[in-house]
Amino acid sequence: MTSAPRPASPRAARTRGVPEATVARLPVYLRALSALADEGVSTVSSEELATAAGVNSAKLRKDLSYLGSYGTRGVGYDVGYLVYQVSRELGLSQDWPVIIVGLGHLGHALANYGGFVSRGFAIRALVDADPDLVGVEVAGLEVRPIGELEQLVARHGIAIGVIATPATVAQEVCDRLVSAGVSSILNFAPTVLAVPEEVEVRKVDLSIELQILAFHEQRKVGAAHVTRELVEALPGRAAVSS
Amino acid sequence: MTSAPRPASPRAARTRGVPEATVARLPVYLRALSALADEGVSTVSSEELATAAGVNSAKLRKDLSYLGSYGTRGVGYDVGYLVYQVSRELGLSQDWPVIIVGLGHLGHALANYGGFVSRGFAIRALVDADPDLVGVEVAGLEVRPIGELEQLVARHGIAIGVIATPATVAQEVCDRLVSAGVSSILNFAPTVLAVPEEVEVRKVDLSIELQILAFHEQRKVGAAHVTRELVEALPGRAAVSS
DNA sequence: CTCACTTTGTGCCTGGGTTCACAAGCGCTT
DNA sequence: AAGCGCTTGTGAACCCAGGCACAAAGTGAG
C-alpha cells in the first residue's frame, strides 16, 4: 500500500509466500498475544484472538496458516508459542538498530516513544541539521550533527531509518540514508520519496489521515443534508447542548 | 485497511461511489496540486501529476474520474480548479474543529504540527488527565482537564477527535468522545478501539510500521540463514525444529 | 475544413484479499 | 474403543483494486 513492492523478478516476489496484507496484521496479533501472555492466558482460540485484534476469525486463521500449522484443532493456539513464532516471522528475535533524522517536536516524540524499544527496536542514533539541537540529550541519547549520518549508520550497522524532518529536505536526507546503506525507511515527512527498487519505504502522514476522516465526516453530514446539530439529535445519542 | 468500515447494509457503503482506496489517495493528489499551484503552474497532465504523486497515470485518471470529468482532452487538468474540486470532495472547504486528548510528547507534537492547520483543520481543544499539564499553553492553546471534554466538544461543535493517550486509557477516552458526539477518531494509542458502527476510526501505529519494515528487512538479510541465536529467549515451550 | 497530435476517460482483464462454509483433526467422555 | 463436540486449516466464490490499451474528444497547424 504505502510503497510499491514490485520486484523486477517475479521469482523473488514470494520469499515465503506471506501476503503483504497478512504481514501488516501480524504486529496487531502479536500485541494481542503479548497482552494475553501477560494476563497469564496460556491458550487462545482463533475466535477470541480475532476479537481482541479486531478482525474476522477466518482471516486470522488464514493469516496464521501462512506461518505454519501452529494451532491444535479442538483446542486453539498456545499463546507463548505463537508469540514466539510471530515474532520470529517478523524478525523481532533480534534488536534492529534505528536512526532518527530530525528532532523537532515529532522526532522528539518518536525518540521518547517507549513502544519502539520494547518491541525489537533500539534507537541508536539521533541527528539533526539545527546546530542548536546538536549536543542536546534526547531519550538518553545525544543529538549529533547531520554530517555524521553516514558514519553513525556504518558504526551501528543501521538498516532502518526514520525521517522526521521538514518535507523540503526529506528527499535529500533519504538519499543520504540510502547511500549510507539504510534499506528500510519510515517517512513522517509529507512528501513522496523516490528510492531505489530494493529500498522499502513506509509513509505515515498525519494530515492525510485527518483528511480521510474529513471525507467520511462530510459524507455523514451531507448525506442527510442537515446541520451537525440535527445529526447529533439522532436517537441514542447523548445530548450535546449540555 | 486501518479500520474496518463494514456497514451492516452494503447499500449504504457507497454514498457517492468513490472507492476507499481512491479517497486515501486524494490527499496526496491535493498536496501535489497545491505545490504546483504555488509554483504558478496552471495546467497539468495526468502523467505529470501522477509522477509527482508517485502513482500510475491511469490510476490517477480513474481516481479523478470518480469526482467528475474535470479534465480537458488534449490539454490536461486546470490546477486551480482541480484543487477546488478535490478539496470539496474531501470536505476541506470548511475548517473542521479538532480536539486532541493526551498531551504527552506525541500530543504535543501533534498540536504543533503545522500540517493540520494549513489543510482544513483547526485544533480547538486540548485535554489531558495530568494536573501538571492542565493550564500549560501548547501551540497557543491552553490544556484543559479531561473533565471538560464533553463540554469542549459541545461548545466547539467538534466532530473529529485525536487520541494520543497511553493505550490503557484509550478505550475509555474513546467512549467519552463518542458519547459526547465525536464521530471520527484518529487513534495513536496502540490499541484496537471498539466503537459503534457509525463512528469512523483510523489508526496510526508507529511500532507496527516499524515491525513491517523489520519483516522486509529480515527477508532481505536472512533469505539464506535464519537467525536462531536468540531462540532461548522464548517461553519454555519452543522445543521444535533446529 | 481537415488532418495530425495530444491527452482524457474507461472497458476489460488480471490478481490479490476477504469471507463463507466445511472437512479434517484433536481431546474428552462414556 | 468409539462417539461427540469443538476448533483449526483451507477450498472456493466473491469483491475490490490496479493497469493496459484504446476510443473519444479536444487543440492547433496548414
PDB file of C-alpha atoms in Angstrom, chain B:
ATOM      1  CA  MET B   1      -7.311  -1.154   5.974  1.00  0.00           C
ATOM      2  CA  THR B   2      -6.711   0.803   9.049  1.00  0.00           C
ATOM      3  CA  SER B   3     -10.150   0.444  10.489  1.00  0.00           C
ATOM      4  CA  ALA B   4     -12.942  -1.851   9.411  1.00  0.00           C
ATOM      5  CA  PRO B   5     -15.645   0.143   7.687  1.00  0.00           C
ATOM      6  CA  ARG B   6     -18.119  -2.656   7.493  1.00  0.00           C
ATOM      7  CA  PRO B   7     -21.603  -1.230   7.243  1.00  0.00           C
ATOM      8  CA  ALA B   8     -24.479  -3.516   8.052  1.00  0.00           C
ATOM      9  CA  SER B   9     -26.169  -2.705   4.771  1.00  0.00           C
ATOM     10  CA  PRO B  10     -23.932  -2.944   1.727  1.00  0.00           C
ATOM     11  CA  ARG B  11     -26.222  -0.426   0.137  1.00  0.00           C
ATOM     12  CA  ALA B  12     -25.115   2.318   2.480  1.00  0.00           C
ATOM     13  CA  ALA B  13     -21.486   1.618   1.669  1.00  0.00           C
ATOM     14  CA  ARG B  14     -21.174   3.749  -1.433  1.00  0.00           C
ATOM     15  CA  THR B  15     -22.722   7.084  -0.890  1.00  0.00           C
ATOM     16  CA  ARG B  16     -21.061   8.681  -3.836  1.00  0.00           C
ATOM     17  CA  GLY B  17     -19.322   5.729  -5.369  1.00  0.00           C
ATOM     18  CA  VAL B  18     -15.822   6.905  -4.536  1.00  0.00           C
ATOM     19  CA  PRO B  19     -13.779   3.813  -3.621  1.00  0.00           C
ATOM     20  CA  GLU B  20     -11.975   3.846  -0.320  1.00  0.00           C
ATOM     21  CA  ALA B  21      -8.609   3.366  -1.992  1.00  0.00           C
ATOM     22  CA  THR B  22      -9.240   6.446  -4.076  1.00  0.00           C
ATOM     23  CA  VAL B  23     -10.193   8.524  -1.063  1.00  0.00           C
ATOM     24  CA  ALA B  24      -6.905   7.595   0.538  1.00  0.00           C
ATOM     25  CA  ARG B  25      -5.020   8.936  -2.441  1.00  0.00           C
ATOM     26  CA  LEU B  26      -6.919  12.179  -2.915  1.00  0.00           C
ATOM     27  CA  PRO B  27      -4.964  13.949  -0.162  1.00  0.00           C
ATOM     28  CA  VAL B  28      -1.737  13.032  -1.930  1.00  0.00           C
ATOM     29  CA  TYR B  29      -3.008  14.474  -5.180  1.00  0.00           C
ATOM     30  CA  LEU B  30      -4.170  17.542  -3.344  1.00  0.00           C
ATOM     31  CA  ARG B  31      -0.753  18.109  -1.890  1.00  0.00           C
ATOM     32  CA  ALA B  32       0.939  17.742  -5.269  1.00  0.00           C
ATOM     33  CA  LEU B  33      -1.623  20.069  -6.841  1.00  0.00           C
ATOM     34  CA  SER B  34      -1.127  22.686  -4.150  1.00  0.00           C
ATOM     35  CA  ALA B  35       2.613  22.581  -4.733  1.00  0.00           C
ATOM     36  CA  LEU B  36       2.076  23.083  -8.443  1.00  0.00           C
ATOM     37  CA  ALA B  37      -0.289  25.960  -7.794  1.00  0.00           C
ATOM     38  CA  ASP B  38       2.323  27.610  -5.591  1.00  0.00           C
ATOM     39  CA  GLU B  39       4.823  27.294  -8.412  1.00  0.00           C
ATOM     40  CA  GLY B  40       2.407  29.105 -10.666  1.00  0.00           C
ATOM     41  CA  VAL B  41       1.656  26.096 -12.852  1.00  0.00           C
ATOM     42  CA  SER B  42      -1.839  26.436 -14.266  1.00  0.00           C
ATOM     43  CA  THR B  43      -2.264  23.220 -16.225  1.00  0.00           C
ATOM     44  CA  VAL B  44      -1.042  19.705 -15.567  1.00  0.00           C
ATOM     45  CA  SER B  45      -1.344  16.405 -17.395  1.00  0.00           C
ATOM     46  CA  SER B  46      -2.258  13.156 -15.682  1.00  0.00           C
ATOM     47  CA  GLU B  47       1.197  11.885 -16.450  1.00  0.00           C
ATOM     48  CA  GLU B  48       2.946  14.765 -14.694  1.00  0.00           C
ATOM     49  CA  LEU B  49       0.631  14.756 -11.728  1.00  0.00           C
ATOM     50  CA  ALA B  50       0.892  11.007 -11.397  1.00  0.00           C
ATOM     51  CA  THR B  51       4.660  11.206 -11.283  1.00  0.00           C
ATOM     52  CA  ALA B  52       4.519  13.899  -8.629  1.00  0.00           C
ATOM     53  CA  ALA B  53       2.142  11.807  -6.563  1.00  0.00           C
ATOM     54  CA  GLY B  54       4.056   8.595  -7.102  1.00  0.00           C
ATOM     55  CA  VAL B  55       1.292   6.646  -8.797  1.00  0.00           C
ATOM     56  CA  ASN B  56       0.362   5.231 -12.160  1.00  0.00           C
ATOM     57  CA  SER B  57      -1.204   7.761 -14.524  1.00  0.00           C
ATOM     58  CA  ALA B  58      -4.108   5.503 -15.425  1.00  0.00           C
ATOM     59  CA  LYS B  59      -4.896   5.091 -11.763  1.00  0.00           C
ATOM     60  CA  LEU B  60      -4.808   8.811 -11.258  1.00  0.00           C
ATOM     61  CA  ARG B  61      -7.173   9.418 -14.154  1.00  0.00           C
ATOM     62  CA  LYS B  62      -9.550   6.797 -12.893  1.00  0.00           C
ATOM     63  CA  ASP B  63      -9.429   8.257  -9.408  1.00  0.00           C
ATOM     64  CA  LEU B  64     -10.209  11.730 -10.686  1.00  0.00           C
ATOM     65  CA  SER B  65     -12.957  10.420 -12.918  1.00  0.00           C
ATOM     66  CA  TYR B  66     -14.879   9.348  -9.818  1.00  0.00           C
ATOM     67  CA  LEU B  67     -15.191  13.004  -8.916  1.00  0.00           C
ATOM     68  CA  GLY B  68     -16.349  14.006 -12.361  1.00  0.00           C
ATOM     69  CA  SER B  69     -14.926  14.900 -15.757  1.00  0.00           C
ATOM     70  CA  TYR B  70     -12.759  17.789 -14.788  1.00  0.00           C
ATOM     71  CA  GLY B  71     -10.011  17.378 -17.387  1.00  0.00           C
ATOM     72  CA  THR B  72      -9.740  18.585 -20.950  1.00  0.00           C
ATOM     73  CA  ARG B  73      -8.653  16.036 -23.505  1.00  0.00           C
ATOM     74  CA  GLY B  74      -5.560  17.039 -25.344  1.00  0.00           C
ATOM     75  CA  VAL B  75      -4.716  19.565 -22.630  1.00  0.00           C
ATOM     76  CA  GLY B  76      -4.822  18.208 -19.115  1.00  0.00           C
ATOM     77  CA  TYR B  77      -6.296  19.457 -15.864  1.00  0.00           C
ATOM     78  CA  ASP B  78      -6.612  23.005 -14.652  1.00  0.00           C
ATOM     79  CA  VAL B  79      -4.629  23.049 -11.425  1.00  0.00           C
ATOM     80  CA  GLY B  80      -6.684  25.635  -9.562  1.00  0.00           C
ATOM     81  CA  TYR B  81      -9.988  24.070 -10.486  1.00  0.00           C
ATOM     82  CA  LEU B  82      -8.810  20.603  -9.554  1.00  0.00           C
ATOM     83  CA  VAL B  83      -7.554  21.831  -6.188  1.00  0.00           C
ATOM     84  CA  TYR B  84     -11.009  23.186  -5.563  1.00  0.00           C
ATOM     85  CA  GLN B  85     -12.813  20.040  -6.654  1.00  0.00           C
ATOM     86  CA  VAL B  86     -10.602  17.666  -4.678  1.00  0.00           C
ATOM     87  CA  SER B  87     -10.822  19.885  -1.606  1.00  0.00           C
ATOM     88  CA  ARG B  88     -14.549  19.947  -1.889  1.00  0.00           C
ATOM     89  CA  GLU B  89     -14.781  16.180  -2.268  1.00  0.00           C
ATOM     90  CA  LEU B  90     -12.640  15.731   0.830  1.00  0.00           C
ATOM     91  CA  GLY B  91     -14.769  18.162   2.768  1.00  0.00           C
ATOM     92  CA  LEU B  92     -11.987  20.661   3.246  1.00  0.00           C
ATOM     93  CA  SER B  93     -13.940  23.687   2.110  1.00  0.00           C
ATOM     94  CA  GLN B  94     -14.720  24.217   5.734  1.00  0.00           C
ATOM     95  CA  ASP B  95     -12.443  24.099   8.763  1.00  0.00           C
ATOM     96  CA  TRP B  96     -13.047  21.043  10.895  1.00  0.00           C
ATOM     97  CA  PRO B  97     -12.631  21.690  14.599  1.00  0.00           C
ATOM     98  CA  VAL B  98     -10.451  19.070  16.270  1.00  0.00           C
ATOM     99  CA  ILE B  99      -9.807  18.021  19.856  1.00  0.00           C
ATOM    100  CA  ILE B 100      -6.591  16.374  20.970  1.00  0.00           C
ATOM    101  CA  VAL B 101      -6.743  14.158  24.026  1.00  0.00           C
ATOM    102  CA  GLY B 102      -3.436  13.464  25.704  1.00  0.00           C
ATOM    103  CA  LEU B 103      -0.553  15.920  25.576  1.00  0.00           C
ATOM    104  CA  GLY B 104       2.478  13.823  26.180  1.00  0.00           C
ATOM    105  CA  HIS B 105       5.317  14.026  23.721  1.00  0.00           C
ATOM    106  CA  LEU B 106       3.177  12.863  20.846  1.00  0.00           C
ATOM    107  CA  GLY B 107       0.156  15.008  21.591  1.00  0.00           C
ATOM    108  CA  HIS B 108       2.463  17.942  21.963  1.00  0.00           C
ATOM    109  CA  ALA B 109       3.984  17.246  18.582  1.00  0.00           C
ATOM    110  CA  LEU B 110       0.556  16.889  17.004  1.00  0.00           C
ATOM    111  CA  ALA B 111      -0.669  20.161  18.436  1.00  0.00           C
ATOM    112  CA  ASN B 112       2.342  21.904  16.977  1.00  0.00           C
ATOM    113  CA  TYR B 113       2.142  20.149  13.643  1.00  0.00           C
ATOM    114  CA  GLY B 114       1.554  22.830  11.043  1.00  0.00           C
ATOM    115  CA  GLY B 115       0.120  20.410   8.517  1.00  0.00           C
ATOM    116  CA  PHE B 116      -3.176  20.291  10.343  1.00  0.00           C
ATOM    117  CA  VAL B 117      -3.999  23.927  10.421  1.00  0.00           C
ATOM    118  CA  SER B 118      -2.983  24.591   6.864  1.00  0.00           C
ATOM    119  CA  ARG B 119      -5.309  21.977   5.456  1.00  0.00           C
ATOM    120  CA  GLY B 120      -8.801  22.489   6.643  1.00  0.00           C
ATOM    121  CA  PHE B 121      -8.388  21.635  10.299  1.00  0.00           C
ATOM    122  CA  ALA B 122      -8.376  23.785  13.387  1.00  0.00           C
ATOM    123  CA  ILE B 123      -7.298  22.453  16.719  1.00  0.00           C
ATOM    124  CA  ARG B 124      -9.827  23.883  19.138  1.00  0.00           C
ATOM    125  CA  ALA B 125      -9.308  21.957  22.348  1.00  0.00           C
ATOM    126  CA  LEU B 126      -6.545  20.163  24.223  1.00  0.00           C
ATOM    127  CA  VAL B 127      -7.290  17.999  27.223  1.00  0.00           C
ATOM    128  CA  ASP B 128      -5.194  15.839  29.491  1.00  0.00           C
ATOM    129  CA  ALA B 129      -5.685  13.920  32.713  1.00  0.00           C
ATOM    130  CA  ASP B 130      -2.378  15.021  34.218  1.00  0.00           C
ATOM    131  CA  PRO B 131      -2.932  18.002  36.574  1.00  0.00           C
ATOM    132  CA  ASP B 132       0.608  19.179  35.903  1.00  0.00           C
ATOM    133  CA  LEU B 133      -0.215  19.633  32.230  1.00  0.00           C
ATOM    134  CA  VAL B 134      -3.515  21.425  32.761  1.00  0.00           C
ATOM    135  CA  GLY B 135      -3.077  25.132  32.297  1.00  0.00           C
ATOM    136  CA  VAL B 136       0.057  24.789  30.242  1.00  0.00           C
ATOM    137  CA  GLU B 137      -0.108  26.539  26.903  1.00  0.00           C
ATOM    138  CA  VAL B 138       0.625  24.378  23.898  1.00  0.00           C
ATOM    139  CA  ALA B 139       0.573  25.774  20.378  1.00  0.00           C
ATOM    140  CA  GLY B 140      -1.271  28.839  21.600  1.00  0.00           C
ATOM    141  CA  LEU B 141      -3.984  26.860  23.327  1.00  0.00           C
ATOM    142  CA  GLU B 142      -4.411  26.112  26.993  1.00  0.00           C
ATOM    143  CA  VAL B 143      -4.562  22.487  28.066  1.00  0.00           C
ATOM    144  CA  ARG B 144      -7.841  21.791  29.879  1.00  0.00           C
ATOM    145  CA  PRO B 145      -8.643  18.999  32.341  1.00  0.00           C
ATOM    146  CA  ILE B 146     -10.164  15.886  30.867  1.00  0.00           C
ATOM    147  CA  GLY B 147     -13.323  16.541  32.821  1.00  0.00           C
ATOM    148  CA  GLU B 148     -14.184  19.311  30.420  1.00  0.00           C
ATOM    149  CA  LEU B 149     -14.028  17.018  27.419  1.00  0.00           C
ATOM    150  CA  GLU B 150     -17.766  16.787  26.804  1.00  0.00           C
ATOM    151  CA  GLN B 151     -18.275  20.472  27.350  1.00  0.00           C
ATOM    152  CA  LEU B 152     -15.495  21.439  24.937  1.00  0.00           C
ATOM    153  CA  VAL B 153     -16.738  19.079  22.251  1.00  0.00           C
ATOM    154  CA  ALA B 154     -20.205  20.555  22.518  1.00  0.00           C
ATOM    155  CA  ARG B 155     -19.117  24.171  22.644  1.00  0.00           C
ATOM    156  CA  HIS B 156     -16.918  23.959  19.561  1.00  0.00           C
ATOM    157  CA  GLY B 157     -19.082  21.526  17.641  1.00  0.00           C
ATOM    158  CA  ILE B 158     -16.215  19.092  17.397  1.00  0.00           C
ATOM    159  CA  ALA B 159     -16.686  16.017  15.231  1.00  0.00           C
ATOM    160  CA  ILE B 160     -13.099  14.825  14.968  1.00  0.00           C
ATOM    161  CA  GLY B 161     -11.059  13.640  17.929  1.00  0.00           C
ATOM    162  CA  VAL B 162      -7.402  12.678  18.178  1.00  0.00           C
ATOM    163  CA  ILE B 163      -6.365  10.196  20.840  1.00  0.00           C
ATOM    164  CA  ALA B 164      -2.732  10.462  21.917  1.00  0.00           C
ATOM    165  CA  THR B 165      -3.038   8.908  25.344  1.00  0.00           C
ATOM    166  CA  PRO B 166      -1.451   5.778  26.762  1.00  0.00           C
ATOM    167  CA  ALA B 167      -3.102   2.609  25.492  1.00  0.00           C
ATOM    168  CA  THR B 168      -4.546   1.807  28.891  1.00  0.00           C
ATOM    169  CA  VAL B 169      -7.000   4.686  28.854  1.00  0.00           C
ATOM    170  CA  ALA B 170      -7.579   4.952  25.107  1.00  0.00           C
ATOM    171  CA  GLN B 171     -10.819   2.967  25.082  1.00  0.00           C
ATOM    172  CA  GLU B 172     -12.249   4.985  27.940  1.00  0.00           C
ATOM    173  CA  VAL B 173     -11.343   8.249  26.238  1.00  0.00           C
ATOM    174  CA  CYS B 174     -12.795   6.928  23.009  1.00  0.00           C
ATOM    175  CA  ASP B 175     -16.093   6.088  24.683  1.00  0.00           C
ATOM    176  CA  ARG B 176     -16.325   9.543  26.147  1.00  0.00           C
ATOM    177  CA  LEU B 177     -15.560  11.185  22.841  1.00  0.00           C
ATOM    178  CA  VAL B 178     -18.184   9.122  21.079  1.00  0.00           C
ATOM    179  CA  SER B 179     -20.887   9.742  23.611  1.00  0.00           C
ATOM    180  CA  ALA B 180     -20.031  13.442  23.508  1.00  0.00           C
ATOM    181  CA  GLY B 181     -20.818  13.406  19.819  1.00  0.00           C
ATOM    182  CA  VAL B 182     -17.477  12.860  18.105  1.00  0.00           C
ATOM    183  CA  SER B 183     -17.936  10.604  15.101  1.00  0.00           C
ATOM    184  CA  SER B 184     -14.446  10.406  13.634  1.00  0.00           C
ATOM    185  CA  ILE B 185     -11.395   9.385  15.611  1.00  0.00           C
ATOM    186  CA  LEU B 186      -7.714   9.333  14.819  1.00  0.00           C
ATOM    187  CA  ASN B 187      -6.094   6.918  17.213  1.00  0.00           C
ATOM    188  CA  PHE B 188      -2.402   6.988  18.034  1.00  0.00           C
ATOM    189  CA  ALA B 189      -2.662   4.692  21.021  1.00  0.00           C
ATOM    190  CA  PRO B 190      -1.523   1.138  20.319  1.00  0.00           C
ATOM    191  CA  THR B 191      -4.908  -0.445  20.924  1.00  0.00           C
ATOM    192  CA  VAL B 192      -7.842  -1.722  18.951  1.00  0.00           C
ATOM    193  CA  LEU B 193     -10.762   0.547  19.717  1.00  0.00           C
ATOM    194  CA  ALA B 194     -14.324  -0.698  19.875  1.00  0.00           C
ATOM    195  CA  VAL B 195     -16.769   1.857  18.521  1.00  0.00           C
ATOM    196  CA  PRO B 196     -20.348   1.958  17.262  1.00  0.00           C
ATOM    197  CA  GLU B 197     -20.918   1.264  13.605  1.00  0.00           C
ATOM    198  CA  GLU B 198     -21.354   4.871  12.580  1.00  0.00           C
ATOM    199  CA  VAL B 199     -18.093   6.065  14.082  1.00  0.00           C
ATOM    200  CA  GLU B 200     -15.054   6.073  11.818  1.00  0.00           C
ATOM    201  CA  VAL B 201     -11.719   5.200  13.369  1.00  0.00           C
ATOM    202  CA  ARG B 202      -8.332   5.445  11.750  1.00  0.00           C
ATOM    203  CA  LYS B 203      -5.283   4.080  13.469  1.00  0.00           C
ATOM    204  CA  VAL B 204      -1.713   5.299  13.286  1.00  0.00           C
ATOM    205  CA  ASP B 205       0.634   2.907  14.954  1.00  0.00           C
ATOM    206  CA  LEU B 206       4.300   3.732  14.907  1.00  0.00           C
ATOM    207  CA  SER B 207       5.641   0.462  16.168  1.00  0.00           C
ATOM    208  CA  ILE B 208       3.511  -1.526  13.735  1.00  0.00           C
ATOM    209  CA  GLU B 209       5.038   0.361  10.847  1.00  0.00           C
ATOM    210  CA  LEU B 210       8.489  -0.404  12.139  1.00  0.00           C
ATOM    211  CA  GLN B 211       7.640  -4.057  12.572  1.00  0.00           C
ATOM    212  CA  ILE B 212       6.503  -4.277   8.982  1.00  0.00           C
ATOM    213  CA  LEU B 213       9.803  -2.787   7.930  1.00  0.00           C
ATOM    214  CA  ALA B 214      11.629  -5.276  10.108  1.00  0.00           C
ATOM    215  CA  PHE B 215       9.863  -8.104   8.320  1.00  0.00           C
ATOM    216  CA  HIS B 216      11.045  -6.953   4.935  1.00  0.00           C
ATOM    217  CA  GLU B 217      14.480  -6.182   6.270  1.00  0.00           C
ATOM    218  CA  GLN B 218      14.807  -9.646   7.702  1.00  0.00           C
ATOM    219  CA  ARG B 219      13.668 -11.160   4.451  1.00  0.00           C
ATOM    220  CA  LYS B 220      16.393  -9.313   2.583  1.00  0.00           C
ATOM    221  CA  VAL B 221      19.104 -10.279   5.013  1.00  0.00           C
ATOM    222  CA  GLY B 222      18.057 -13.708   6.089  1.00  0.00           C
ATOM    223  CA  ALA B 223      16.908 -15.342   2.889  1.00  0.00           C
ATOM    224  CA  ALA B 224      19.674 -17.851   3.370  1.00  0.00           C
ATOM    225  CA  HIS B 225      20.472 -18.109   7.047  1.00  0.00           C
ATOM    226  CA  VAL B 226      17.665 -17.986   9.547  1.00  0.00           C
ATOM    227  CA  THR B 227      18.559 -16.227  12.742  1.00  0.00           C
ATOM    228  CA  ARG B 228      18.156 -18.678  15.551  1.00  0.00           C
ATOM    229  CA  GLU B 229      20.618 -17.231  18.008  1.00  0.00           C
ATOM    230  CA  LEU B 230      18.017 -15.843  20.344  1.00  0.00           C
ATOM    231  CA  VAL B 231      15.929 -18.955  20.479  1.00  0.00           C
ATOM    232  CA  GLU B 232      16.426 -19.275  24.205  1.00  0.00           C
ATOM    233  CA  ALA B 233      14.535 -16.031  24.676  1.00  0.00           C
ATOM    234  CA  LEU B 234      11.244 -17.791  24.103  1.00  0.00           C
ATOM    235  CA  PRO B 235       8.949 -19.208  26.740  1.00  0.00           C
ATOM    236  CA  GLY B 236       9.937 -22.733  27.627  1.00  0.00           C
ATOM    237  CA  ARG B 237       7.609 -24.394  25.178  1.00  0.00           C
ATOM    238  CA  ALA B 238       9.514 -23.941  21.987  1.00  0.00           C
ATOM    239  CA  ALA B 239      11.412 -27.152  21.603  1.00  0.00           C
ATOM    240  CA  VAL B 240      10.686 -27.580  17.943  1.00  0.00           C
ATOM    241  CA  SER B 241      12.946 -27.670  14.929  1.00  0.00           C
ATOM    242  CA  SER B 242      16.657 -26.751  14.971  1.00  0.00           C
TER     243      SER B 242
END
